[in-house]
C-alpha positions as a LaTeX table, in Angstrom:
\begin{tabular}{lrrr}
\hline
Residue & $x$ (\AA) & $y$ (\AA) & $z$ (\AA) \\
\hline
Met1 & $-6.94$ & 0.14 & $-29.94$ \\
Lys2 & $-4.78$ & 2.52 & $-31.97$ \\
Arg3 & $-5.72$ & 6.23 & $-31.93$ \\
Pro4 & $-4.74$ & 9.26 & $-34.09$ \\
Ala5 & $-1.56$ & 10.97 & $-32.97$ \\
Ala6 & $-3.33$ & 14.14 & $-31.80$ \\
Leu7 & $-5.74$ & 12.17 & $-29.68$ \\
Arg8 & $-2.91$ & 10.06 & $-28.26$ \\
Thr9 & $-1.23$ & 13.28 & $-27.12$ \\
Ala10 & $-4.39$ & 14.50 & $-25.38$ \\
Leu11 & $-5.02$ & 11.17 & $-23.70$ \\
Ala12 & $-1.46$ & 10.20 & $-22.79$ \\
Ala13 & $-1.72$ & 11.60 & $-19.29$ \\
Leu14 & $-4.96$ & 9.71 & $-18.75$ \\
Leu15 & $-3.59$ & 6.18 & $-19.16$ \\
Leu16 & $-3.00$ & 6.39 & $-15.46$ \\
Thr17 & $-1.94$ & 3.88 & $-12.90$ \\
Thr18 & $-5.54$ & 3.51 & $-11.82$ \\
Gly19 & $-6.86$ & 3.00 & $-15.34$ \\
Trp20 & $-8.62$ & 5.10 & $-17.94$ \\
Gly21 & $-11.75$ & 5.69 & $-15.89$ \\
Ala22 & $-11.47$ & 9.47 & $-16.26$ \\
Ala23 & $-10.44$ & 9.44 & $-19.91$ \\
His24 & $-13.96$ & 8.98 & $-21.19$ \\
Ala25 & $-15.69$ & 11.13 & $-18.59$ \\
Ser26 & $-15.54$ & 14.27 & $-20.75$ \\
Gly27 & $-13.66$ & 15.53 & $-23.77$ \\
Ala28 & $-12.79$ & 18.77 & $-21.99$ \\
Gln29 & $-11.05$ & 16.89 & $-19.20$ \\
Ala30 & $-8.93$ & 14.94 & $-21.68$ \\
Ala31 & $-7.93$ & 18.11 & $-23.51$ \\
Val32 & $-6.45$ & 19.82 & $-20.44$ \\
Ala33 & $-5.01$ & 16.78 & $-18.67$ \\
Pro34 & $-1.41$ & 16.92 & $-20.05$ \\
Glu35 & $-0.88$ & 20.55 & $-18.95$ \\
Arg36 & $-2.51$ & 19.91 & $-15.56$ \\
Val37 & $-0.35$ & 16.85 & $-14.87$ \\
Ala38 & 2.86 & 18.56 & $-15.93$ \\
Ala39 & 2.22 & 21.46 & $-13.53$ \\
Thr40 & 1.32 & 19.32 & $-10.51$ \\
Pro41 & 3.76 & 19.74 & $-7.58$ \\
Ser42 & 4.35 & 16.86 & $-5.16$ \\
Ala43 & 2.38 & 18.73 & $-2.47$ \\
Ser44 & $-0.51$ & 20.08 & $-4.53$ \\
Ala45 & $-3.42$ & 21.99 & $-3.05$ \\
Gly46 & $-5.67$ & 19.01 & $-3.73$ \\
Leu47 & $-3.34$ & 16.58 & $-1.97$ \\
Leu48 & $-3.12$ & 18.88 & 1.04 \\
Asp49 & $-6.91$ & 19.14 & 1.07 \\
Ala50 & $-7.26$ & 15.34 & 1.05 \\
Met51 & $-4.84$ & 15.12 & 3.99 \\
Arg52 & $-6.90$ & 17.76 & 5.79 \\
Arg53 & $-10.08$ & 15.77 & 5.19 \\
Asp54 & $-8.74$ & 12.32 & 6.10 \\
Leu55 & $-6.02$ & 13.17 & 8.66 \\
Gly56 & $-7.45$ & 16.29 & 10.28 \\
Leu57 & $-4.47$ & 18.48 & 9.32 \\
Thr58 & $-4.34$ & 22.09 & 8.21 \\
Ala59 & $-2.62$ & 22.82 & 4.90 \\
Ala60 & 0.46 & 24.09 & 6.75 \\
Glu61 & 0.52 & 21.01 & 8.99 \\
Ala62 & 0.19 & 18.71 & 5.98 \\
Glu63 & 3.09 & 20.43 & 4.18 \\
Glu64 & 5.28 & 20.14 & 7.27 \\
Arg65 & 4.22 & 16.50 & 7.70 \\
Leu66 & 5.27 & 15.64 & 4.14 \\
Arg67 & 8.67 & 17.32 & 4.62 \\
Ala68 & 9.24 & 15.50 & 7.91 \\
Glu69 & 8.22 & 12.13 & 6.46 \\
Lys70 & 10.59 & 12.58 & 3.54 \\
Ala71 & 13.43 & 13.28 & 5.95 \\
Ala72 & 12.48 & 10.27 & 8.09 \\
Thr73 & 12.48 & 8.00 & 5.05 \\
Ala74 & 16.04 & 9.09 & 4.23 \\
Val75 & 17.25 & 8.36 & 7.79 \\
Glu76 & 15.88 & 4.81 & 8.11 \\
Arg77 & 18.52 & 2.93 & 6.12 \\
Pro78 & 21.65 & 4.55 & 7.61 \\
Ala79 & 20.11 & 4.20 & 11.10 \\
Arg80 & 19.54 & 0.49 & 10.49 \\
Glu81 & 23.15 & 0.12 & 9.38 \\
Ala82 & 24.45 & 2.10 & 12.37 \\
Ala83 & 22.49 & $-0.02$ & 14.87 \\
Gly84 & 23.59 & $-3.30$ & 13.28 \\
Ser85 & 22.37 & $-6.38$ & 15.12 \\
Ala86 & 20.88 & $-4.13$ & 17.84 \\
Phe87 & 18.34 & $-2.69$ & 15.36 \\
Ala88 & 14.80 & $-3.37$ & 16.59 \\
Gly89 & 12.69 & $-1.50$ & 14.04 \\
Ser90 & 11.77 & 2.09 & 13.25 \\
Trp91 & 8.75 & 4.32 & 12.74 \\
Phe92 & 7.69 & 7.92 & 12.17 \\
Asp93 & 6.21 & 9.76 & 15.16 \\
Pro94 & 3.59 & 12.29 & 13.94 \\
Ala95 & 3.54 & 14.01 & 17.36 \\
Thr96 & 7.20 & 15.02 & 17.13 \\
Gly97 & 7.67 & 14.89 & 13.37 \\
Arg98 & 10.77 & 12.75 & 13.85 \\
Pro99 & 11.86 & 9.19 & 13.07 \\
Val100 & 12.25 & 6.79 & 16.00 \\
Val101 & 14.65 & 3.84 & 15.96 \\
Ala102 & 14.41 & 1.05 & 18.54 \\
Val103 & 17.67 & $-0.58$ & 19.65 \\
Thr104 & 18.53 & $-3.39$ & 22.06 \\
Asp105 & 21.95 & $-2.02$ & 23.06 \\
Arg106 & 22.38 & 1.33 & 24.79 \\
Asp107 & 25.86 & 1.66 & 23.26 \\
Glu108 & 24.31 & 2.10 & 19.79 \\
Glu109 & 21.96 & 4.94 & 20.76 \\
Ser110 & 24.36 & 7.85 & 20.34 \\
Glu111 & 25.39 & 6.83 & 16.82 \\
Val112 & 21.76 & 6.51 & 15.75 \\
Arg113 & 20.86 & 9.85 & 17.32 \\
Ala114 & 23.70 & 11.51 & 15.44 \\
Leu115 & 21.86 & 10.65 & 12.23 \\
Gly116 & 18.81 & 12.66 & 13.31 \\
Ala117 & 16.61 & 9.96 & 14.82 \\
Asp118 & 15.21 & 9.54 & 18.30 \\
Thr119 & 15.87 & 6.18 & 19.98 \\
Arg120 & 14.03 & 3.75 & 22.21 \\
Leu121 & 15.75 & 0.99 & 24.19 \\
Val122 & 13.86 & $-2.34$ & 23.91 \\
Arg123 & 14.36 & $-6.02$ & 24.67 \\
His124 & 13.87 & $-7.82$ & 21.34 \\
Ser125 & 15.79 & $-7.14$ & 18.11 \\
Ala126 & 14.09 & $-6.89$ & 14.73 \\
Ala127 & 15.74 & $-10.16$ & 13.71 \\
Ala128 & 14.30 & $-11.93$ & 16.78 \\
Leu129 & 10.82 & $-10.54$ & 16.10 \\
Asp130 & 11.04 & $-11.57$ & 12.44 \\
Arg131 & 11.93 & $-15.11$ & 13.52 \\
Ala132 & 8.94 & $-15.18$ & 15.86 \\
Lys133 & 6.64 & $-14.02$ & 13.06 \\
Ala134 & 8.07 & $-16.64$ & 10.70 \\
Arg135 & 7.14 & $-19.33$ & 13.21 \\
Ile136 & 3.59 & $-17.99$ & 13.32 \\
Asp137 & 3.49 & $-17.92$ & 9.50 \\
Ala138 & 3.97 & $-21.70$ & 9.59 \\
Leu139 & 0.79 & $-22.19$ & 11.66 \\
Gly140 & $-2.64$ & $-22.74$ & 10.13 \\
Ala141 & $-4.87$ & $-19.80$ & 11.10 \\
Pro142 & $-8.64$ & $-20.03$ & 11.66 \\
Ser143 & $-11.00$ & $-17.48$ & 10.09 \\
Gly144 & $-11.29$ & $-15.59$ & 13.39 \\
Val145 & $-7.64$ & $-14.52$ & 13.11 \\
Ala146 & $-7.35$ & $-11.48$ & 10.83 \\
Gly147 & $-3.54$ & $-11.37$ & 10.59 \\
Trp148 & $-0.27$ & $-10.75$ & 12.39 \\
His149 & 2.71 & $-8.42$ & 12.03 \\
Val150 & 5.85 & $-7.23$ & 13.78 \\
Asp151 & 5.15 & $-3.97$ & 15.61 \\
Pro152 & 8.42 & $-2.19$ & 16.50 \\
Arg153 & 6.57 & 0.25 & 18.78 \\
Ala154 & 5.20 & $-2.64$ & 20.90 \\
Asn155 & 8.45 & $-4.62$ & 20.42 \\
Ser156 & 6.38 & $-7.72$ & 19.77 \\
Val157 & 4.42 & $-9.60$ & 17.14 \\
Val158 & 0.81 & $-8.35$ & 17.14 \\
Val159 & $-1.82$ & $-11.00$ & 16.39 \\
Thr160 & $-5.12$ & $-9.41$ & 15.40 \\
Val161 & $-8.33$ & $-11.35$ & 16.06 \\
Val162 & $-11.91$ & $-10.64$ & 14.99 \\
Arg163 & $-13.67$ & $-9.25$ & 18.06 \\
Ala164 & $-16.79$ & $-11.42$ & 17.73 \\
Glu165 & $-14.66$ & $-14.58$ & 17.46 \\
Arg166 & $-11.94$ & $-13.86$ & 20.01 \\
Asp167 & $-13.23$ & $-16.51$ & 22.45 \\
Glu168 & $-13.65$ & $-19.27$ & 19.85 \\
Pro169 & $-11.57$ & $-22.33$ & 20.80 \\
Ala170 & $-9.70$ & $-22.34$ & 17.48 \\
Val171 & $-8.74$ & $-18.67$ & 17.88 \\
Arg172 & $-7.61$ & $-19.12$ & 21.48 \\
Ala173 & $-5.57$ & $-22.19$ & 20.49 \\
Phe174 & $-3.88$ & $-20.27$ & 17.65 \\
Val175 & $-2.95$ & $-17.42$ & 20.00 \\
Asp176 & $-1.50$ & $-19.88$ & 22.51 \\
Arg177 & 0.64 & $-21.52$ & 19.81 \\
Ala178 & 1.76 & $-18.09$ & 18.59 \\
Arg179 & 2.82 & $-17.05$ & 22.09 \\
Ala180 & 4.90 & $-20.17$ & 22.41 \\
Gly181 & 7.06 & $-18.94$ & 19.52 \\
Gly182 & 8.00 & $-15.53$ & 20.90 \\
Pro183 & 6.69 & $-12.20$ & 22.24 \\
Val184 & 3.06 & $-11.74$ & 21.16 \\
Thr185 & 0.50 & $-9.00$ & 21.78 \\
Val186 & $-3.17$ & $-9.59$ & 20.90 \\
Ala187 & $-5.24$ & $-6.85$ & 19.24 \\
Glu188 & $-8.85$ & $-6.86$ & 18.03 \\
Thr189 & $-10.56$ & $-5.74$ & 14.84 \\
Ala190 & $-14.24$ & $-5.32$ & 14.01 \\
Glu191 & $-14.21$ & $-7.42$ & 10.84 \\
Ala192 & $-12.12$ & $-9.99$ & 8.98 \\
Pro193 & $-10.22$ & $-8.66$ & 5.94 \\
Arg194 & $-11.46$ & $-9.38$ & 2.43 \\
Thr195 & $-10.15$ & $-8.62$ & $-1.06$ \\
Tyr196 & $-11.55$ & $-5.67$ & $-3.00$ \\
Ala197 & $-12.32$ & $-7.07$ & $-6.42$ \\
Ala198 & $-15.84$ & $-6.45$ & $-7.78$ \\
Gly199 & $-18.20$ & $-7.57$ & $-10.53$ \\
Thr200 & $-18.14$ & $-5.77$ & $-13.89$ \\
Val201 & $-19.37$ & $-2.18$ & $-13.80$ \\
Gly202 & $-19.28$ & $-0.05$ & $-16.96$ \\
Gly203 & $-16.84$ & 2.83 & $-17.23$ \\
Asp204 & $-14.13$ & 1.62 & $-14.84$ \\
Pro205 & $-10.44$ & 0.97 & $-15.41$ \\
Tyr206 & $-9.92$ & $-2.68$ & $-16.35$ \\
Tyr207 & $-11.66$ & $-6.02$ & $-16.43$ \\
Thr208 & $-10.69$ & $-9.65$ & $-16.49$ \\
Gly209 & $-13.52$ & $-12.15$ & $-16.85$ \\
Asn210 & $-16.38$ & $-10.71$ & $-14.80$ \\
Val211 & $-14.07$ & $-8.96$ & $-12.33$ \\
Arg212 & $-13.30$ & $-5.25$ & $-12.18$ \\
Cys213 & $-10.07$ & $-4.04$ & $-10.55$ \\
Ser214 & $-7.84$ & $-0.98$ & $-10.58$ \\
Ile215 & $-4.46$ & $-0.40$ & $-12.18$ \\
Gly216 & $-1.63$ & 0.04 & $-9.69$ \\
Phe217 & 1.49 & 1.61 & $-11.21$ \\
Ser218 & 2.82 & 1.88 & $-14.73$ \\
Val219 & 5.99 & $-0.08$ & $-15.42$ \\
His220 & 7.85 & $-0.17$ & $-18.69$ \\
Gly221 & 5.77 & $-2.56$ & $-20.80$ \\
Gly222 & 2.61 & $-2.62$ & $-18.69$ \\
Phe223 & 1.37 & $-2.18$ & $-15.13$ \\
Val224 & 1.30 & $-3.89$ & $-11.74$ \\
Thr225 & $-1.85$ & $-4.73$ & $-9.84$ \\
Ala226 & $-3.30$ & $-7.25$ & $-7.37$ \\
Gly227 & $-2.82$ & $-10.98$ & $-7.96$ \\
His228 & $-6.36$ & $-11.93$ & $-6.94$ \\
Cys229 & $-7.68$ & $-9.92$ & $-9.90$ \\
Gly230 & $-6.54$ & $-12.48$ & $-12.49$ \\
Arg231 & $-4.40$ & $-15.54$ & $-13.15$ \\
Ala232 & $-1.36$ & $-15.65$ & $-15.43$ \\
Gly233 & $-2.52$ & $-15.84$ & $-19.03$ \\
Ala234 & $-5.88$ & $-14.12$ & $-18.40$ \\
Ala235 & $-6.87$ & $-11.46$ & $-20.91$ \\
Val236 & $-7.43$ & $-7.88$ & $-19.73$ \\
Arg237 & $-9.94$ & $-5.42$ & $-21.23$ \\
Gly238 & $-9.63$ & $-1.67$ & $-20.87$ \\
Trp239 & $-12.26$ & 0.84 & $-19.78$ \\
Asp240 & $-13.89$ & 0.78 & $-23.23$ \\
Gly241 & $-14.02$ & $-3.03$ & $-23.43$ \\
Ser242 & $-11.23$ & $-3.32$ & $-26.00$ \\
Ala243 & $-8.30$ & $-5.73$ & $-25.61$ \\
Met244 & $-5.69$ & $-4.14$ & $-23.36$ \\
Gly245 & $-3.20$ & $-6.83$ & $-22.38$ \\
Thr246 & $-2.52$ & $-10.11$ & $-20.59$ \\
Phe247 & $-1.53$ & $-11.14$ & $-17.08$ \\
His248 & 2.11 & $-12.20$ & $-17.55$ \\
Gly249 & 2.49 & $-13.18$ & $-13.91$ \\
Ser250 & 0.19 & $-13.49$ & $-10.91$ \\
Ser251 & 0.47 & $-14.80$ & $-7.35$ \\
Phe252 & $-2.38$ & $-15.22$ & $-4.83$ \\
Pro253 & $-2.63$ & $-16.28$ & $-2.04$ \\
Gly254 & 0.79 & $-16.29$ & $-0.39$ \\
Asp255 & 1.38 & $-13.02$ & $-2.25$ \\
Asp256 & $-1.11$ & $-10.64$ & $-3.84$ \\
Tyr257 & 0.57 & $-9.13$ & $-6.86$ \\
Ala258 & 0.48 & $-9.39$ & $-10.64$ \\
Tyr259 & 2.07 & $-7.97$ & $-13.77$ \\
Val260 & 0.00 & $-7.13$ & $-16.84$ \\
Gly261 & 1.76 & $-6.62$ & $-20.18$ \\
Ile262 & $-0.09$ & $-4.20$ & $-22.47$ \\
His263 & $-0.75$ & $-4.48$ & $-26.21$ \\
Ser264 & 0.33 & $-2.12$ & $-28.98$ \\
Gly265 & $-1.93$ & 0.93 & $-29.02$ \\
Trp266 & $-1.85$ & 1.33 & $-25.24$ \\
Trp267 & 0.93 & 3.16 & $-23.44$ \\
Thr268 & 2.11 & 3.91 & $-19.92$ \\
Val269 & 2.71 & 7.16 & $-18.04$ \\
Pro270 & 4.08 & 7.83 & $-14.53$ \\
Val271 & 0.77 & 9.15 & $-13.21$ \\
Val272 & $-1.88$ & 8.20 & $-10.63$ \\
Leu273 & $-5.44$ & 9.48 & $-11.03$ \\
Gly274 & $-6.60$ & 12.09 & $-8.55$ \\
Trp275 & $-10.21$ & 11.70 & $-9.69$ \\
Gly276 & $-10.87$ & 15.43 & $-9.40$ \\
Thr277 & $-10.28$ & 15.28 & $-5.64$ \\
Val278 & $-6.61$ & 16.11 & $-6.19$ \\
Pro279 & $-4.70$ & 16.80 & $-9.40$ \\
Asp280 & $-3.37$ & 13.66 & $-11.08$ \\
Gln281 & $-0.17$ & 12.74 & $-9.26$ \\
Leu282 & 3.24 & 12.21 & $-10.85$ \\
Val283 & 5.23 & 9.17 & $-9.65$ \\
Arg284 & 8.91 & 9.93 & $-9.08$ \\
Gly285 & 10.19 & 6.82 & $-7.28$ \\
Ser286 & 9.39 & 4.08 & $-4.79$ \\
Ala287 & 11.17 & 5.02 & $-1.53$ \\
Glu288 & 9.38 & 3.14 & 1.25 \\
Ala289 & 7.55 & 5.32 & 3.78 \\
Pro290 & 7.96 & 4.46 & 7.49 \\
Val291 & 5.29 & 3.26 & 9.88 \\
Gly292 & 3.33 & 6.31 & 11.05 \\
Ala293 & 3.69 & 8.20 & 7.76 \\
Ser294 & 0.70 & 9.61 & 5.89 \\
Ile295 & $-0.33$ & 7.72 & 2.77 \\
Cys296 & $-3.00$ & 8.07 & 0.07 \\
Arg297 & $-4.79$ & 5.60 & $-2.18$ \\
Ser298 & $-6.39$ & 5.87 & $-5.63$ \\
Gly299 & $-8.97$ & 3.31 & $-6.75$ \\
Ser300 & $-11.71$ & 3.00 & $-9.34$ \\
Thr301 & $-14.59$ & 2.74 & $-6.85$ \\
Thr302 & $-13.88$ & 5.11 & $-3.97$ \\
Arg303 & $-11.27$ & 7.16 & $-5.82$ \\
Trp304 & $-8.91$ & 9.17 & $-3.58$ \\
His305 & $-8.52$ & 8.67 & 0.18 \\
Cys306 & $-5.70$ & 9.18 & 2.70 \\
Gly307 & $-4.63$ & 7.75 & 6.05 \\
Arg308 & $-1.55$ & 6.47 & 7.88 \\
Val309 & 0.81 & 3.49 & 7.64 \\
Leu310 & $-0.08$ & 1.31 & 10.63 \\
Ala311 & 2.20 & $-1.74$ & 10.26 \\
Lys312 & 4.54 & $-3.52$ & 7.87 \\
Asn313 & 5.29 & $-7.16$ & 7.08 \\
Glu314 & 1.85 & $-8.28$ & 8.23 \\
Thr315 & 0.43 & $-11.68$ & 7.32 \\
Val316 & $-3.23$ & $-11.18$ & 6.37 \\
Asn317 & $-5.54$ & $-14.18$ & 6.73 \\
Tyr318 & $-8.09$ & $-13.95$ & 3.89 \\
Ser319 & $-10.72$ & $-16.64$ & 3.36 \\
Gln320 & $-8.75$ & $-17.72$ & 0.25 \\
Gly321 & $-5.55$ & $-18.15$ & 2.28 \\
Ala322 & $-2.84$ & $-16.14$ & 4.03 \\
Val323 & $-0.89$ & $-13.39$ & 2.22 \\
His324 & 2.53 & $-12.39$ & 3.60 \\
Gln325 & 4.62 & $-9.20$ & 3.77 \\
Met326 & 1.68 & $-6.81$ & 3.55 \\
Thr327 & 1.52 & $-3.21$ & 4.76 \\
Lys328 & $-1.47$ & $-2.18$ & 6.90 \\
Thr329 & $-3.02$ & 1.29 & 6.62 \\
Ser330 & $-5.91$ & 3.29 & 8.07 \\
Val331 & $-7.12$ & 4.17 & 4.54 \\
Cys332 & $-10.60$ & 3.00 & 3.56 \\
Ala333 & $-11.43$ & 1.06 & 0.36 \\
Glu334 & $-14.30$ & $-0.86$ & $-1.27$ \\
Gly335 & $-14.97$ & $-3.47$ & $-3.94$ \\
Gly336 & $-13.29$ & $-2.62$ & $-7.25$ \\
Asp337 & $-10.41$ & $-0.72$ & $-5.60$ \\
Ser338 & $-8.23$ & $-3.86$ & $-5.65$ \\
Gly339 & $-4.91$ & $-3.37$ & $-7.39$ \\
Gly340 & $-5.05$ & 0.42 & $-7.10$ \\
Ser341 & $-2.21$ & 2.75 & $-6.15$ \\
Phe342 & $-0.85$ & 3.62 & $-2.72$ \\
Leu343 & 1.34 & 6.74 & $-2.68$ \\
Ser344 & 3.32 & 8.63 & $-0.07$ \\
Gly345 & 3.96 & 12.06 & $-1.53$ \\
Asp346 & 5.25 & 11.28 & $-5.03$ \\
Gln347 & 6.67 & 7.87 & $-4.06$ \\
Ala348 & 4.92 & 4.63 & $-5.10$ \\
Gln349 & 4.25 & 2.37 & $-2.11$ \\
Gly350 & 2.14 & $-0.58$ & $-3.22$ \\
Val351 & $-1.04$ & $-2.01$ & $-4.76$ \\
Thr352 & $-4.33$ & $-2.36$ & $-2.88$ \\
Ser353 & $-5.05$ & $-5.90$ & $-1.73$ \\
Gly354 & $-7.99$ & $-5.92$ & 0.71 \\
Gly355 & $-9.25$ & $-4.90$ & 4.10 \\
Trp356 & $-12.40$ & $-4.40$ & 6.13 \\
Gly357 & $-14.98$ & $-1.62$ & 6.41 \\
Asn358 & $-15.84$ & 0.97 & 3.78 \\
Cys359 & $-15.42$ & 4.66 & 2.99 \\
Ser360 & $-18.63$ & 5.66 & 4.75 \\
Ser361 & $-17.96$ & 4.19 & 8.18 \\
Gly362 & $-14.17$ & 3.74 & 7.91 \\
Gly363 & $-11.93$ & 0.69 & 8.04 \\
Glu364 & $-8.42$ & $-0.56$ & 7.32 \\
Thr365 & $-6.75$ & $-1.61$ & 4.06 \\
Trp366 & $-3.60$ & $-3.59$ & 3.24 \\
Phe367 & $-1.31$ & $-3.21$ & 0.25 \\
Gln368 & 1.40 & $-5.36$ & $-1.29$ \\
Pro369 & 4.63 & $-3.30$ & $-1.39$ \\
Val370 & 5.51 & $-2.26$ & $-4.93$ \\
Asn371 & 9.27 & $-2.85$ & $-4.64$ \\
Glu372 & 8.65 & $-6.54$ & $-3.94$ \\
Ile373 & 6.57 & $-6.76$ & $-7.13$ \\
Leu374 & 9.20 & $-4.98$ & $-9.21$ \\
Asn375 & 11.93 & $-7.29$ & $-7.92$ \\
Arg376 & 9.82 & $-10.42$ & $-8.39$ \\
Tyr377 & 9.20 & $-9.79$ & $-12.09$ \\
Gly378 & 12.32 & $-7.76$ & $-12.92$ \\
Leu379 & 10.25 & $-4.67$ & $-13.77$ \\
Arg380 & 11.20 & $-1.00$ & $-13.95$ \\
Leu381 & 8.79 & 1.54 & $-12.50$ \\
His382 & 7.79 & 4.27 & $-14.96$ \\
Thr383 & 8.77 & 7.50 & $-13.19$ \\
Ala384 & 8.60 & 11.19 & $-14.05$ \\
\hline
\end{tabular}
């Protein structure tokens, strides 16, 4: 799908990490896209407006929130190192705008506080909670169990069950077995999670077989997306139906990630579509945002929505099988958004996997962390 040089220049900023859905919407949009992308700050007016809409923040509050979250992200690693074996997890507290680090030893609190974090003294270390979760991962989960994750704020493993099935014998038996392996708290959800692939609809980012999904992030040589969107070796078509590339690697269930290598004539840029809701966003890195941080998602069906990071390292129990090491968010999504981009500020976070609910009534969505995908396939994120 080679194009004249002048047209390649106009469209370069539109081969975005959520596909080319906007590239054929109008010629005028394509003509101004490069200048618009180049001028986009990390906290654009559109991004602040989306945070106002989805998080109930004023523009000033959203700007302050982004600054505080960036500072909290920088503190997490040295705080973990300072706490050592007493480290019991960390999160961002939106009420105070500060990072919180849980520790099991009071002697470590002062050193962690010196780094700029608040502390909480708890009973179970992060290592102990991870071991408890690993034991639960080895159990077979019934459909009435939505997933489980380590929650540092609760200092336990949270097992989430579908409300309508909480009293089913299989669900109760699973919870009992989980509790035998360590500290467990039970939570409820309205619906079971599902993946967000969809049947073919014209004018959307990419297709494989009769499935439509969304591009996640550009990497050098292609892009990353969700594994349930296609198997290794499957051909990928672009928004216009022309040959775009091939799945070079794919894993689902167990994981939910994939790498698509693109053909000559297609190219990558470090950009995520804002779909007119916000300016197209530049990607500058992949520093992992803490629990509690604000986060936004771009997808080919519901476009741009924001929310908060609710949990990390959650095992999600889809009907196709369990997927591990997922991040849970309060962002909504719908069919066709699978594989799309999760961002925190200008930092890539992960690719959309699945969830429950929709963008009319609300819901929750999980993503596969992008750094795990990059490490798995030896990829390099395309950054600005």
